[in-house]
């Protein structure tokens, strides 16, 4: 299901830029938890359940490592809980480490969703006229990542069928891995040269060249852009008036509970869970139409 990905790339890049901009530069725990939850929910519906739970085996240890590392190296704060090798481990450092871990994992999940939604065609559509060479490099890089994985499996299986992995020696395994890596590097260079020659033969980047677009800007895109714009204005007002301001050092401040703060939290929550809501709505609509057949 990629109902949200069917919107115009201009709308999508504005949305992801807005979410990531706030997630990376806001320390407010409520807003970070909302970004964290929205990213996980959207990623869970975009991936297969097996892949989603398999990726948790990477994110959970990473989360714990980030959360534990901060209080071990940072001893700021006025509330010491215990002493480790003569250094105080403070409550502020522990909570700040948890907050940073939530922020980093949330940003990683949103970038993961971005990579699945923003395909090479959409990047070429956005930047093909402005910066054609850079957009070609970016789209080729994004396209080569999944191709690398497929090609590595093909080369590995082919060399395994030739008996190159029959030995249990670590040296032989290292040589075989280097052989696979060498083949993949040569394949990627040839593929890049072929792609560049093909694009050059088609007149890519020349002045006056017409562009075919598969992404028309519809009224739904306009409504969503207005929706995101209004919400970002509300969030900007909350940030300007320091409604979302929060500090861990030297003492943990209280979360703002003013009416404007609740409006900001609600608006940001809707913004973070917007793709998840759209995907669920389209899924329910699809099941309803299927049931009517």
mmCIF file of N, CA and C in Angstrom, residues 188-233:
data_model
loop_
_atom_site.group_PDB
_atom_site.id
_atom_site.type_symbol
_atom_site.label_atom_id
_atom_site.label_comp_id
_atom_site.label_asym_id
_atom_site.label_seq_id
_atom_site.Cartn_x
_atom_site.Cartn_y
_atom_site.Cartn_z
ATOM 1 N N UNK A 188 29.047 -2.319 -11.557
ATOM 2 C CA UNK A 188 28.466 -1.007 -11.277
ATOM 3 C C UNK A 188 29.081 0.069 -12.166
ATOM 4 N N UNK A 189 30.403 -0.012 -12.420
ATOM 5 C CA UNK A 189 31.049 0.968 -13.296
ATOM 6 C C UNK A 189 30.504 0.872 -14.716
ATOM 7 N N UNK A 190 30.383 -0.367 -15.212
ATOM 8 C CA UNK A 190 29.846 -0.554 -16.566
ATOM 9 C C UNK A 190 28.399 -0.069 -16.647
ATOM 10 N N UNK A 191 27.630 -0.355 -15.600
ATOM 11 C CA UNK A 191 26.232 0.072 -15.584
ATOM 12 C C UNK A 191 26.121 1.587 -15.557
ATOM 13 N N UNK A 192 26.995 2.239 -14.768
ATOM 14 C CA UNK A 192 26.968 3.699 -14.689
ATOM 15 C C UNK A 192 27.344 4.326 -16.025
ATOM 16 N N UNK A 193 28.360 3.770 -16.708
ATOM 17 C CA UNK A 193 28.775 4.288 -18.011
ATOM 18 C C UNK A 193 27.654 4.109 -19.036
ATOM 19 N N UNK A 194 27.019 2.944 -19.039
ATOM 20 C CA UNK A 194 25.915 2.698 -19.974
ATOM 21 C C UNK A 194 24.748 3.653 -19.720
ATOM 22 N N UNK A 195 24.451 3.886 -18.439
ATOM 23 C CA UNK A 195 23.354 4.793 -18.107
ATOM 24 C C UNK A 195 23.675 6.221 -18.547
ATOM 25 N N UNK A 196 24.912 6.663 -18.299
ATOM 26 C CA UNK A 196 25.310 8.007 -18.716
ATOM 27 C C UNK A 196 25.267 8.188 -20.221
ATOM 28 N N UNK A 197 25.761 7.195 -20.975
ATOM 29 C CA UNK A 197 25.723 7.270 -22.447
ATOM 30 C C UNK A 197 24.288 7.278 -22.955
ATOM 31 N N UNK A 198 23.443 6.485 -22.308
ATOM 32 C CA UNK A 198 22.039 6.434 -22.724
ATOM 33 C C UNK A 198 21.342 7.771 -22.490
ATOM 34 N N UNK A 199 21.569 8.370 -21.324
ATOM 35 C CA UNK A 199 20.948 9.659 -21.026
ATOM 36 C C UNK A 199 21.489 10.759 -21.945
ATOM 37 N N UNK A 200 22.783 10.705 -22.247
ATOM 38 C CA UNK A 200 23.370 11.700 -23.136
ATOM 39 C C UNK A 200 22.811 11.569 -24.546
ATOM 40 N N UNK A 201 22.612 10.328 -25.007
ATOM 41 C CA UNK A 201 22.062 10.101 -26.340
ATOM 42 C C UNK A 201 20.624 10.599 -26.445
ATOM 43 N N UNK A 202 19.922 10.629 -25.325
ATOM 44 C CA UNK A 202 18.534 11.105 -25.328
ATOM 45 C C UNK A 202 18.434 12.612 -25.100
ATOM 46 N N UNK A 203 19.578 13.286 -24.991
ATOM 47 C CA UNK A 203 19.559 14.735 -24.850
ATOM 48 C C UNK A 203 19.265 15.215 -23.454
ATOM 49 N N UNK A 204 19.557 14.390 -22.447
ATOM 50 C CA UNK A 204 19.259 14.783 -21.071
ATOM 51 C C UNK A 204 20.124 15.979 -20.660
ATOM 52 N N UNK A 205 19.497 16.997 -20.093
ATOM 53 C CA UNK A 205 20.207 18.172 -19.607
ATOM 54 C C UNK A 205 20.401 19.273 -20.638
ATOM 55 N N UNK A 206 19.993 19.045 -21.896
ATOM 56 C CA UNK A 206 20.149 20.077 -22.917
ATOM 57 C C UNK A 206 19.082 21.153 -22.766
ATOM 58 N N UNK A 207 19.419 22.375 -23.130
ATOM 59 C CA UNK A 207 18.457 23.466 -23.057
ATOM 60 C C UNK A 207 17.369 23.285 -24.107
ATOM 61 N N UNK A 208 16.151 23.588 -23.710
ATOM 62 C CA UNK A 208 15.031 23.474 -24.627
ATOM 63 C C UNK A 208 14.468 22.077 -24.755
ATOM 64 N N UNK A 209 15.037 21.141 -24.031
ATOM 65 C CA UNK A 209 14.544 19.764 -24.107
ATOM 66 C C UNK A 209 13.227 19.651 -23.353
ATOM 67 N N UNK A 210 12.233 19.030 -23.994
ATOM 68 C CA UNK A 210 10.930 18.855 -23.357
ATOM 69 C C UNK A 210 11.004 17.748 -22.305
ATOM 70 N N UNK A 211 10.108 17.799 -21.342
ATOM 71 C CA UNK A 211 10.099 16.844 -20.255
ATOM 72 C C UNK A 211 8.716 16.205 -20.149
ATOM 73 N N UNK A 212 8.709 14.890 -20.106
ATOM 74 C CA UNK A 212 7.457 14.165 -19.891
ATOM 75 C C UNK A 212 7.241 13.959 -18.400
ATOM 76 N N UNK A 213 6.063 14.275 -17.930
ATOM 77 C CA UNK A 213 5.764 14.178 -16.500
ATOM 78 C C UNK A 213 4.668 13.160 -16.256
ATOM 79 N N UNK A 214 4.933 12.257 -15.315
ATOM 80 C CA UNK A 214 3.937 11.273 -14.907
ATOM 81 C C UNK A 214 3.235 11.702 -13.617
ATOM 82 N N UNK A 215 3.524 12.929 -13.160
ATOM 83 C CA UNK A 215 3.009 13.360 -11.866
ATOM 84 C C UNK A 215 2.246 14.674 -12.015
ATOM 85 N N UNK A 216 0.996 14.624 -12.451
ATOM 86 C CA UNK A 216 0.202 15.858 -12.548
ATOM 87 C C UNK A 216 -0.162 16.380 -11.156
ATOM 88 N N UNK A 217 -0.306 17.686 -11.064
ATOM 89 C CA UNK A 217 -0.680 18.322 -9.801
ATOM 90 C C UNK A 217 -2.196 18.452 -9.787
ATOM 91 N N UNK A 218 -2.856 17.638 -8.954
ATOM 92 C CA UNK A 218 -4.316 17.591 -8.902
ATOM 93 C C UNK A 218 -4.847 18.423 -7.734
ATOM 94 N N UNK A 219 -6.170 18.458 -7.629
ATOM 95 C CA UNK A 219 -6.787 19.221 -6.536
ATOM 96 C C UNK A 219 -6.500 18.585 -5.177
ATOM 97 N N UNK A 220 -6.308 17.261 -5.156
ATOM 98 C CA UNK A 220 -5.946 16.602 -3.894
ATOM 99 C C UNK A 220 -4.569 17.061 -3.415
ATOM 100 N N UNK A 221 -3.648 17.229 -4.368
ATOM 101 C CA UNK A 221 -2.323 17.725 -3.999
ATOM 102 C C UNK A 221 -2.415 19.143 -3.451
ATOM 103 N N UNK A 222 -3.244 19.978 -4.075
ATOM 104 C CA UNK A 222 -3.406 21.349 -3.607
ATOM 105 C C UNK A 222 -3.973 21.406 -2.198
ATOM 106 N N UNK A 223 -4.963 20.556 -1.914
ATOM 107 C CA UNK A 223 -5.561 20.528 -0.577
ATOM 108 C C UNK A 223 -4.532 20.097 0.455
ATOM 109 N N UNK A 224 -3.742 19.072 0.115
ATOM 110 C CA UNK A 224 -2.736 18.586 1.063
ATOM 111 C C UNK A 224 -1.644 19.626 1.296
ATOM 112 N N UNK A 225 -1.245 20.363 0.260
ATOM 113 C CA UNK A 225 -0.241 21.416 0.436
ATOM 114 C C UNK A 225 -0.767 22.511 1.355
ATOM 115 N N UNK A 226 -2.019 22.906 1.162
ATOM 116 C CA UNK A 226 -2.624 23.919 2.041
ATOM 117 C C UNK A 226 -2.706 23.401 3.466
ATOM 118 N N UNK A 227 -3.095 22.136 3.600
ATOM 119 C CA UNK A 227 -3.188 21.496 4.913
ATOM 120 C C UNK A 227 -1.835 21.532 5.626
ATOM 121 N N UNK A 228 -0.777 21.133 4.929
ATOM 122 C CA UNK A 228 0.564 21.125 5.522
ATOM 123 C C UNK A 228 1.020 22.545 5.825
ATOM 124 N N UNK A 229 0.739 23.480 4.926
ATOM 125 C CA UNK A 229 1.145 24.868 5.126
ATOM 126 C C UNK A 229 0.499 25.489 6.360
ATOM 127 N N UNK A 230 -0.807 25.270 6.536
ATOM 128 C CA UNK A 230 -1.510 25.817 7.709
ATOM 129 C C UNK A 230 -0.945 25.214 8.986
ATOM 130 N N UNK A 231 -0.716 23.903 8.977
ATOM 131 C CA UNK A 231 -0.172 23.247 10.162
ATOM 132 C C UNK A 231 1.235 23.743 10.481
ATOM 133 N N UNK A 232 2.059 23.964 9.462
ATOM 134 C CA UNK A 232 3.410 24.454 9.700
ATOM 135 C C UNK A 232 3.400 25.877 10.235
ATOM 136 N N UNK A 233 2.440 26.688 9.811
ATOM 137 C CA UNK A 233 2.317 28.047 10.357
ATOM 138 C C UNK A 233 1.975 27.993 11.841
#
